[in-house]
Tab-separated table of C-alpha atoms in Angstrom:
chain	number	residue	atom	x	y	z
A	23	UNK	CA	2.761	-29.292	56.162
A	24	UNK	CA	2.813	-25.994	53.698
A	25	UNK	CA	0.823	-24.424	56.594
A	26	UNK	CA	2.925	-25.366	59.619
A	27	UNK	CA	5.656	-23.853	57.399
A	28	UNK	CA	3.753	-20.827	56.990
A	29	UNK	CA	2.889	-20.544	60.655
A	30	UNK	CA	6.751	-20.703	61.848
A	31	UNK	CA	8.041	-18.148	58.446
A	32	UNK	CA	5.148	-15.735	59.807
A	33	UNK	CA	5.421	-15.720	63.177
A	34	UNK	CA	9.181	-15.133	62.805
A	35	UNK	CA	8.645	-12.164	61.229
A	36	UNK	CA	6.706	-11.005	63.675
A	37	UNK	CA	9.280	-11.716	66.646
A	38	UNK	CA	11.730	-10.169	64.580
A	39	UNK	CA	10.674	-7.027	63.805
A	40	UNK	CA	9.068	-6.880	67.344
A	41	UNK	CA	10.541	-4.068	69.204
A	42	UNK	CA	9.134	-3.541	73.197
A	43	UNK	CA	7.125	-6.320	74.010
A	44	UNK	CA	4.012	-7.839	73.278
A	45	UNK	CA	1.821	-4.571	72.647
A	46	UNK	CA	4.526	-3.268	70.425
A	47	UNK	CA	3.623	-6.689	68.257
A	48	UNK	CA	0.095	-5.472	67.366
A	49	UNK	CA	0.593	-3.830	64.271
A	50	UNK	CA	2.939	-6.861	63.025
A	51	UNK	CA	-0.661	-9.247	64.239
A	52	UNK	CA	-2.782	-6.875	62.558
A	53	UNK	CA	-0.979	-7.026	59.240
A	54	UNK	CA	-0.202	-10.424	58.876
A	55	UNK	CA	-2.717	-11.910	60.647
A	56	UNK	CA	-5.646	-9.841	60.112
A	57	UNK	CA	-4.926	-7.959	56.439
A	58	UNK	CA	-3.054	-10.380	54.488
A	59	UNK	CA	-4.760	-13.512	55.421
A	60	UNK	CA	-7.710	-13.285	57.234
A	61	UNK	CA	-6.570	-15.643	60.275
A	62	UNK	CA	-8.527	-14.170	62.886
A	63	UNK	CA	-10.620	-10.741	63.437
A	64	UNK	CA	-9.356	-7.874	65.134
A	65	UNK	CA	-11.733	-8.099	67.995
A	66	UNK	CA	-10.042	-11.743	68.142
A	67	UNK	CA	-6.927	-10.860	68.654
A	68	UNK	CA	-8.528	-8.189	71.089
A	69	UNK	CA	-9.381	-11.619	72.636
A	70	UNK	CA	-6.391	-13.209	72.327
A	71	UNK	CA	-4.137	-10.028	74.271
A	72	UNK	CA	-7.185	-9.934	76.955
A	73	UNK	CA	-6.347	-13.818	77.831
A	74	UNK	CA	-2.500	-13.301	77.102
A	75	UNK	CA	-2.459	-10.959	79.925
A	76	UNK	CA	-4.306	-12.261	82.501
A	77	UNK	CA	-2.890	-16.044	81.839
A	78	UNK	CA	1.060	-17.298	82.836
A	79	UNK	CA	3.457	-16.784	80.704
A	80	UNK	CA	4.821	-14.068	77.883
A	81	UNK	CA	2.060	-12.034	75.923
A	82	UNK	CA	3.512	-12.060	72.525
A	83	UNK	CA	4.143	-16.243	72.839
A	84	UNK	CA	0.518	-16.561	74.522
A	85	UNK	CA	-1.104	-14.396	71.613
A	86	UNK	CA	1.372	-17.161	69.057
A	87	UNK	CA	-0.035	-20.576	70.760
A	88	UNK	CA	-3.399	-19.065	70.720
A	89	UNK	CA	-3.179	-18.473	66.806
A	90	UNK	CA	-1.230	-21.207	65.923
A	91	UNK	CA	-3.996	-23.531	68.211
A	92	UNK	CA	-6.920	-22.202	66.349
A	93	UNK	CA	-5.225	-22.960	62.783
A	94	UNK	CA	-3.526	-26.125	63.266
A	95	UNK	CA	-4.118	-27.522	66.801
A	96	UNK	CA	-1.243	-28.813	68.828
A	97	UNK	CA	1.008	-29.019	66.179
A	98	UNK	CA	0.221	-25.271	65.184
A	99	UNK	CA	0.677	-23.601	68.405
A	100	UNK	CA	4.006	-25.722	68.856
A	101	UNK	CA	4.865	-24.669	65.590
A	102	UNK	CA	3.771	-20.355	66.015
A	103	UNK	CA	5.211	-20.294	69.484
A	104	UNK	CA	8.562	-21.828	67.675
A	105	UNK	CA	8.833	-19.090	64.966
A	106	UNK	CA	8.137	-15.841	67.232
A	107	UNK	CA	10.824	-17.538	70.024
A	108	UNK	CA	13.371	-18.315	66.927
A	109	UNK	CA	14.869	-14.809	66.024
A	110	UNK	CA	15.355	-14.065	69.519
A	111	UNK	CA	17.199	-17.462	70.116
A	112	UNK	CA	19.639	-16.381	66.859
A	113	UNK	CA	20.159	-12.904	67.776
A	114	UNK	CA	20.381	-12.643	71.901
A	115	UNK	CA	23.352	-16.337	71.406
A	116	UNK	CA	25.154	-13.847	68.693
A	117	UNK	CA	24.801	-10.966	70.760
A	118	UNK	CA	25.384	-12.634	74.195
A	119	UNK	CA	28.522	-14.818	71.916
A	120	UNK	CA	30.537	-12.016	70.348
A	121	UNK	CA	29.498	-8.186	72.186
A	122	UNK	CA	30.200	-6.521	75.206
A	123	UNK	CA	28.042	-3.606	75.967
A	124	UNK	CA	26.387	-4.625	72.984
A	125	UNK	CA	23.514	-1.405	74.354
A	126	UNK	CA	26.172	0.586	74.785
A	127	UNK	CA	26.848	1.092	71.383
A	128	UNK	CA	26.490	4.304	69.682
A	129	UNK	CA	24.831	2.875	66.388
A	130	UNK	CA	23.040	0.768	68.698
A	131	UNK	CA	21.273	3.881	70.608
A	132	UNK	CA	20.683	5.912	67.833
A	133	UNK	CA	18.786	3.449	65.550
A	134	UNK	CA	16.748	2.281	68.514
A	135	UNK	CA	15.511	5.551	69.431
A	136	UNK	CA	14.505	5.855	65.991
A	137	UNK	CA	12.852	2.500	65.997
A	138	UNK	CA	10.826	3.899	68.675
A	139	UNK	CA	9.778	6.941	67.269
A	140	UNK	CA	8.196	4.301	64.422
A	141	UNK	CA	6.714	1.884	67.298
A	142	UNK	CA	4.830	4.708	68.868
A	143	UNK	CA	3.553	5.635	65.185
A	144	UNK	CA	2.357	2.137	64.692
A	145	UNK	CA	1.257	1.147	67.561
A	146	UNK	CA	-1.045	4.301	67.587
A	147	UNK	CA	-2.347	3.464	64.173
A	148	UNK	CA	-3.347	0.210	65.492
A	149	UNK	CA	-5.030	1.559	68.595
A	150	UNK	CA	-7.290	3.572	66.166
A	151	UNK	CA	-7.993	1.016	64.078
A	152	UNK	CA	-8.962	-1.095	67.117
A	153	UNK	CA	-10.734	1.175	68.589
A	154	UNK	CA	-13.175	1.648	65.775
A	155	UNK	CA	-13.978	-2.250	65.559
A	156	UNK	CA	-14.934	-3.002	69.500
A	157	UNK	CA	-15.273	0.569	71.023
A	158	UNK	CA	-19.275	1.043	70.215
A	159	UNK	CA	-21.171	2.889	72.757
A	160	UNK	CA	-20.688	5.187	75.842
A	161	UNK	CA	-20.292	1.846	77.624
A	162	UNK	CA	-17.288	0.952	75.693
A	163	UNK	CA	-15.793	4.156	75.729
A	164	UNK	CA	-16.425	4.455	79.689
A	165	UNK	CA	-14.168	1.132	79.929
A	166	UNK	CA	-11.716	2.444	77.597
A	167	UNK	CA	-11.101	5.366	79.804
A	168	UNK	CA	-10.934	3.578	83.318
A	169	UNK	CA	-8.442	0.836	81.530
A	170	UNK	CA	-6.547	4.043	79.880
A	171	UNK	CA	-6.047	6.258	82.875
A	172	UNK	CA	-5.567	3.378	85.587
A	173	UNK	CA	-3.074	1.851	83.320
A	174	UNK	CA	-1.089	4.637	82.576
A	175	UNK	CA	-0.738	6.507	85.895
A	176	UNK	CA	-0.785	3.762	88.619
A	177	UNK	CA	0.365	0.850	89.539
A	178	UNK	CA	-2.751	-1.291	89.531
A	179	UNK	CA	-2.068	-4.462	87.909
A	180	UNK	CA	-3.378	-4.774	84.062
A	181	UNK	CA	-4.566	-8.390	85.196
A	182	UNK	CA	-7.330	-6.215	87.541
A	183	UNK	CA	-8.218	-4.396	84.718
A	184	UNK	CA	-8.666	-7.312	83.125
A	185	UNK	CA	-11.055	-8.945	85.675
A	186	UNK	CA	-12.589	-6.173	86.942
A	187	UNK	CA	-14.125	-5.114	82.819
A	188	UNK	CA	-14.971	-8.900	82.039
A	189	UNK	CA	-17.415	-8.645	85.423
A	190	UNK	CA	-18.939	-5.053	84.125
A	191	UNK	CA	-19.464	-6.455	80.697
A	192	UNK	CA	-21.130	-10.133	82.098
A	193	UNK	CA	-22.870	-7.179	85.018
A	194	UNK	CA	-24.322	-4.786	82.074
A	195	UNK	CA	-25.923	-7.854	80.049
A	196	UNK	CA	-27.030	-9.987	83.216
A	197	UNK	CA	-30.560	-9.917	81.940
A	198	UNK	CA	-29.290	-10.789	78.442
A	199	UNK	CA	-27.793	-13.427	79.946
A	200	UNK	CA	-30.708	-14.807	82.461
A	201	UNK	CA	-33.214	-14.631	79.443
A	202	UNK	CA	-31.626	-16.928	77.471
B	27	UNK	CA	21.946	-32.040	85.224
B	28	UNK	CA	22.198	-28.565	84.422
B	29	UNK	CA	20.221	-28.458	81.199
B	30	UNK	CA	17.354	-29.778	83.711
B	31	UNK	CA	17.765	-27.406	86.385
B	32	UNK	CA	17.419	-24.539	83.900
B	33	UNK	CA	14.514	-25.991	82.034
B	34	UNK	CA	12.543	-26.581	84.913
B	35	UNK	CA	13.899	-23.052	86.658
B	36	UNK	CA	12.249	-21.981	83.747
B	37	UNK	CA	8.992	-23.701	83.692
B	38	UNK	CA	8.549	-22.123	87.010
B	39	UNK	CA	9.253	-18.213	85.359
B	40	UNK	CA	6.871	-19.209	83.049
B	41	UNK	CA	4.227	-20.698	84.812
B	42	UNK	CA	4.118	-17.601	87.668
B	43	UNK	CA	5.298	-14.538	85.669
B	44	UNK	CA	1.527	-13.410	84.490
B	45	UNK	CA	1.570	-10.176	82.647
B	46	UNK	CA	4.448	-10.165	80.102
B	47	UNK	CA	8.403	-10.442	79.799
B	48	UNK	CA	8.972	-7.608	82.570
B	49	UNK	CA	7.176	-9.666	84.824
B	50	UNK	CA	9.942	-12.140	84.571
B	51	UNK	CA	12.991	-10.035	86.024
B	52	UNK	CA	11.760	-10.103	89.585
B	53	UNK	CA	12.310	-14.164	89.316
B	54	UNK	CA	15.172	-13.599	87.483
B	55	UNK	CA	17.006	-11.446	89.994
B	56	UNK	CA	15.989	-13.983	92.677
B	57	UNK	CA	17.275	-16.566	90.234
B	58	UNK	CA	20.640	-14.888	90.380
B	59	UNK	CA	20.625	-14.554	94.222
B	60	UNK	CA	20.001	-18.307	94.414
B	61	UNK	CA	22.881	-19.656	91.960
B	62	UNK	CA	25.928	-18.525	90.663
B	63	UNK	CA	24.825	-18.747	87.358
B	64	UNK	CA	25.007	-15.097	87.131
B	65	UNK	CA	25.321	-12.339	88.754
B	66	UNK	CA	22.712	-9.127	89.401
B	67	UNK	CA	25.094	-6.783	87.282
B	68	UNK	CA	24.754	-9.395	84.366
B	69	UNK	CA	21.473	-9.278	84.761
B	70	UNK	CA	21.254	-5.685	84.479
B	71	UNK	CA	23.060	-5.727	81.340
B	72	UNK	CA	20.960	-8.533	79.847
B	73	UNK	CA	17.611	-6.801	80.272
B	74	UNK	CA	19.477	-3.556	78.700
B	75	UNK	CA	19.974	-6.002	75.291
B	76	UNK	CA	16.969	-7.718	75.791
B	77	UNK	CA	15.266	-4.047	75.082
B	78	UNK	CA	17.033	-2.965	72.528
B	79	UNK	CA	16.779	-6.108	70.599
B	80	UNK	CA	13.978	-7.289	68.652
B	81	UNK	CA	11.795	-9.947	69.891
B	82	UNK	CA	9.743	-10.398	73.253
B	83	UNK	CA	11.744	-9.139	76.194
B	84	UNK	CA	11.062	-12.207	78.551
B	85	UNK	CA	12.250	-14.685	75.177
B	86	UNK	CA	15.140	-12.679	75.309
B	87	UNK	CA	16.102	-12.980	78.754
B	88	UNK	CA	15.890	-16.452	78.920
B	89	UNK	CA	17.454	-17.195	75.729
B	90	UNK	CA	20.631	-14.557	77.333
B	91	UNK	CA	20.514	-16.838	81.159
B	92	UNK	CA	20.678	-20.112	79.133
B	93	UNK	CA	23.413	-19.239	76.733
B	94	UNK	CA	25.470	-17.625	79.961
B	95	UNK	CA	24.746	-20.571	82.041
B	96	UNK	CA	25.003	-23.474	79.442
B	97	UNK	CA	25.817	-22.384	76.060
B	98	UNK	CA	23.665	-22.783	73.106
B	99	UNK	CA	21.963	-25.573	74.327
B	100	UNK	CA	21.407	-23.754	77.424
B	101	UNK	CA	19.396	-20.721	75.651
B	102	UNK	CA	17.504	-23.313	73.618
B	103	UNK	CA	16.453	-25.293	76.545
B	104	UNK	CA	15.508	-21.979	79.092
B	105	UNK	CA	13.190	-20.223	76.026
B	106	UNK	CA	11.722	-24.476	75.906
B	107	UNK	CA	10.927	-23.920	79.364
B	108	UNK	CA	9.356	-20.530	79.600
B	109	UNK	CA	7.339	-21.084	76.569
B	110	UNK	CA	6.185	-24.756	78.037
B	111	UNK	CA	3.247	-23.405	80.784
B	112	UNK	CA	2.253	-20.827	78.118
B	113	UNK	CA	1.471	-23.811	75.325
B	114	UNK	CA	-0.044	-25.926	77.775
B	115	UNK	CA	-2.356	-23.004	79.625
B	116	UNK	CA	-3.359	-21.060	76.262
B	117	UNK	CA	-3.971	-24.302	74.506
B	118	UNK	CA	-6.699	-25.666	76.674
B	119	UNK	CA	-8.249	-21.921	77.371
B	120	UNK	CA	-7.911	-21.566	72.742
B	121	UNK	CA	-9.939	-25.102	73.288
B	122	UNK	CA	-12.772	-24.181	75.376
B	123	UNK	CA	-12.941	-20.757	74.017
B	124	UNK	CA	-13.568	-21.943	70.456
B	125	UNK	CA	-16.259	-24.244	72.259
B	126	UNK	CA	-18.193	-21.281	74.406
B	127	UNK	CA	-17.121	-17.838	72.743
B	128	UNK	CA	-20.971	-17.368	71.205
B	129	UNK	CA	-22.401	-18.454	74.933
B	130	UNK	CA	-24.059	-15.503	76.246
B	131	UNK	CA	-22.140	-15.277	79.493
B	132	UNK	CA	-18.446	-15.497	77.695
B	133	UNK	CA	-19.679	-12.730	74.956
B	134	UNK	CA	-20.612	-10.660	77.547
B	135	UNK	CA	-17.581	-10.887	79.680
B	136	UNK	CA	-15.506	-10.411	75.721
B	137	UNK	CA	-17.526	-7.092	75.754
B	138	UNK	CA	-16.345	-5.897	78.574
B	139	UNK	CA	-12.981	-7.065	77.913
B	140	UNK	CA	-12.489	-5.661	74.092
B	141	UNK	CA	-12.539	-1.552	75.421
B	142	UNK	CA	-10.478	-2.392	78.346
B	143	UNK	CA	-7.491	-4.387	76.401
B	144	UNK	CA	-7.708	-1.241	73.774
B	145	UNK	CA	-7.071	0.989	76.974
B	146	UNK	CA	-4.183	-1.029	77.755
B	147	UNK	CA	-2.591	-0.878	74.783
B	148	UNK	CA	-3.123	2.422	74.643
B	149	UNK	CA	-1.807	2.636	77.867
B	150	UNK	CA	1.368	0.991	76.298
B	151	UNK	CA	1.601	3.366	73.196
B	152	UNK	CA	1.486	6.192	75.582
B	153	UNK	CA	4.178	4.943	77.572
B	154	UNK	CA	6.207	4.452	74.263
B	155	UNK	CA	5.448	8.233	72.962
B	156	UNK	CA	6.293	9.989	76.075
B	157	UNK	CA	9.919	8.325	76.367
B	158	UNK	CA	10.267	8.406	73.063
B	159	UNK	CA	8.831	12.288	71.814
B	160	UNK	CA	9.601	14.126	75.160
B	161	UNK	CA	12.646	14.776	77.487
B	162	UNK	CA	10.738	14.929	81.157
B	163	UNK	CA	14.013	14.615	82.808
B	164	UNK	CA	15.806	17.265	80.903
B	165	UNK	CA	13.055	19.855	81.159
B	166	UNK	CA	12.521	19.812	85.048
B	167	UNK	CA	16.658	20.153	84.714
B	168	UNK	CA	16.511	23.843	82.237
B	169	UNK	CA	12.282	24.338	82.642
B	170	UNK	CA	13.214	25.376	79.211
B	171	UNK	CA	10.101	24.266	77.235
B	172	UNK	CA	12.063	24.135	74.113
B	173	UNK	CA	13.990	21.056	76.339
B	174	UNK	CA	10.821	19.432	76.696
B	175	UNK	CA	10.158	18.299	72.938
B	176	UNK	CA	12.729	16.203	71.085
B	177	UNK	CA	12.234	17.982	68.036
B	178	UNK	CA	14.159	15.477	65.979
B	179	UNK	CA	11.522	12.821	67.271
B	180	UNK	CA	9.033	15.065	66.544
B	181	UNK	CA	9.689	15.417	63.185
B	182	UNK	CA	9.803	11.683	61.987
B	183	UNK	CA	6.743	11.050	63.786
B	184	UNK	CA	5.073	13.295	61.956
B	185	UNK	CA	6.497	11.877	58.626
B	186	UNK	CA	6.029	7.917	59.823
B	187	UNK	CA	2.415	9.342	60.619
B	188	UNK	CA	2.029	10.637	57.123
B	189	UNK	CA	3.410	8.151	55.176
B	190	UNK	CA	2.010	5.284	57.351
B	191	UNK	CA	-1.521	6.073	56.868
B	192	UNK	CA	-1.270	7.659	53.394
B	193	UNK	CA	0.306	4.131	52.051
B	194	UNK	CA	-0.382	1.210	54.467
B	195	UNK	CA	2.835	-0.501	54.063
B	196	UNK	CA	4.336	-3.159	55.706
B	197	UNK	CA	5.334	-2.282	59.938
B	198	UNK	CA	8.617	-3.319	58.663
B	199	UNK	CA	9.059	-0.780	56.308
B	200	UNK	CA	8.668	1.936	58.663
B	201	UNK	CA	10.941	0.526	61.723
B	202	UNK	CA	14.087	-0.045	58.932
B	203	UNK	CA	13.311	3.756	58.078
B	204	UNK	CA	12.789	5.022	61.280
B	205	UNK	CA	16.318	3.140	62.301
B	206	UNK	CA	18.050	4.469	59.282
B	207	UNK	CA	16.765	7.391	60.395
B	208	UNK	CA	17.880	7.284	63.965
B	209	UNK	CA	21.639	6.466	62.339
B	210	UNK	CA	21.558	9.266	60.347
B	211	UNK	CA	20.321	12.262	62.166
B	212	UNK	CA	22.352	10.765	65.682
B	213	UNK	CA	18.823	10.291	67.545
């Protein structure tokens, strides 16, 4: 029970200080998931994001049931998926309840363009961080440069991506894999 | 009736929008063409809050459709509905991956994966620094290069930088400073 209570406190605190999306949660993942309590590895939640994307359904709650399953089963990814959805639900009914052009807002602008100033920090840090744990060889790096630059200046969906570097990694170890 | 129609409306966002909560407004927008729950202007404005908000931007949406279509209830019962596929699919794939991840064949297909999820959120962080450091739009305006760099940005990137790897404090920390921050110096 203490832990199902854990599970919902943490992963509200990670859907409410998430600002842009899913990726923009890694940091939050990394540092309470990873750092402070040793729920899963960083190439797990590598893991976690690569099935998150190419699966139905919203990263950030996908990468929540998929931590929340692997502590407490059912009942755990109920529970995560409940606490990163619950700030949202609070905020958007007060928001969508009592403001009018709530964006338009000068406050509003300023402090989010700030915010994003920090997310781009942060989500760089975590990037390096990552890359250091799974990015080990000329392979990896080859694959981080294809995902990068297709990614960033096309329109090829990240769910190809996705496919296409699972097949290159089972292609690379076929013999690996035959042998055994 | 109504509370079931927008649950299982939904289910269905959830179920085909693969790829994240931007995925989503394509079925929203037909969503809005199909009822009069809302109308495409609304819908412009929610994704506009949904943004600057904290939280996932597809949780957002829905929670914004259900509490304009139903009330409170409403929001509660659309966020039910797009989170519903995403428990069900991710918790039998979190079941058989905890069964196979050391086979051979899965490992393999993980090593390909790992570099290529780093790219993308790399990808993502790129995205986030050119909108965020840069003013494209403003420079192909003056082709003043001085119009190109937000300096202000600049500036507390640079600091966040420092201070974020020097002392490894909490993400929070550093998004309530870099709003202050935004506040203060009119960002």
């Amino acid at each position: 029970m203490k832990e199902l209570w854990q599970l919902f406190i943490i992963f509200c605190r990670i859907g409410g200080f998430t600002f842009g999306g899913g990726y923009a949660m890694l940091p939050m993942i990394q540092k309470e998931i990873v750092e402070k309590r040793n729920w899963a590895t960083d190439e797990e939640i590598l893991d976690y994001y690569a099935i998150g994307q190419s699966t139905p359904g919203i990263i950030a709650v996908n990468t929540a049931t998929f931590i929340g399953y692997k502590r407490k089963g059912i009942i755990g990814a109920i529970v995560a998926t409940a606490g990163m959805v619950f700030p949202s639900l609070v905020i958007i009914t007060l928001i969508a309840a009592f403001f009018r052009n709530f964006q338009d807002y000068a406050i509003v602008k300023h402090a989010f363009s700030g915010i994003r100033v920090a997310v781009a920090v942060l989500i760089l840090n975590a990037i390096i961080k990552m890359w250091k744990n799974s990015v080990k060889d000329w392979k990896g790096i080859t694959v981080f440069c294809v995902a990068f630059a297709v990614t960033a200046f096309t329109n090829i969906s990240p769910v190809i991506v996705i496919v296409a570097s699972a097949a290159f990694g089972i292609i690379i170890n076929i013999k690996r894999i035959e042998a055994k | 009736m109504i509370y079931i129609l927008l649950f299982f409306e939904f289910f269905k966002i959830g179920l085909f929008a693969v790829g994240g909560g931007l995925a989503t407004i394509p079925f929203l927008q037909d969503l809005s063409d199909k009822t009069d729950w809302f109308t495409s202007q609304e819908l412009v404005d929610m994704i506009a809050v949904s943004e600057s908000t904290p939280g996932p931007i597809g949780i957002n949406m829905a929670t914004y459709v259900g509490f304009k279509t139903a009330g409170i209830p409403g929001g509660a019962i659309a966020v039910a509905g797009i989170v519903a596929p995403s428990i069900i699919v991710i918790v039998l794939i979190a079941h058989y991956y905890m069964k196979f991840s050391e086979k051979p064949l899965v490992k393999s297909a993980f090593y390909g994966l790992r570099p290529a999820v780093v790219g993308l959120i790399g990808a993502a962080g790129f995205e986030v620094v050119k909108i965020s450091l840069f003013n494209i739009n403003k420079f192909f305006e003056t082709k003043a290069v001085t119009d190109l760099i937000n300096i202000k940005s600049l500036t507390l990137f640079a600091v966040i930088l420092y201070f974020s790897n020097k002392y490894k404090k909490h993400p929070i920390v550093y998004i309530a400073f870099a709003a202050i921050a935004g506040i203060l110096f009119k960002f």
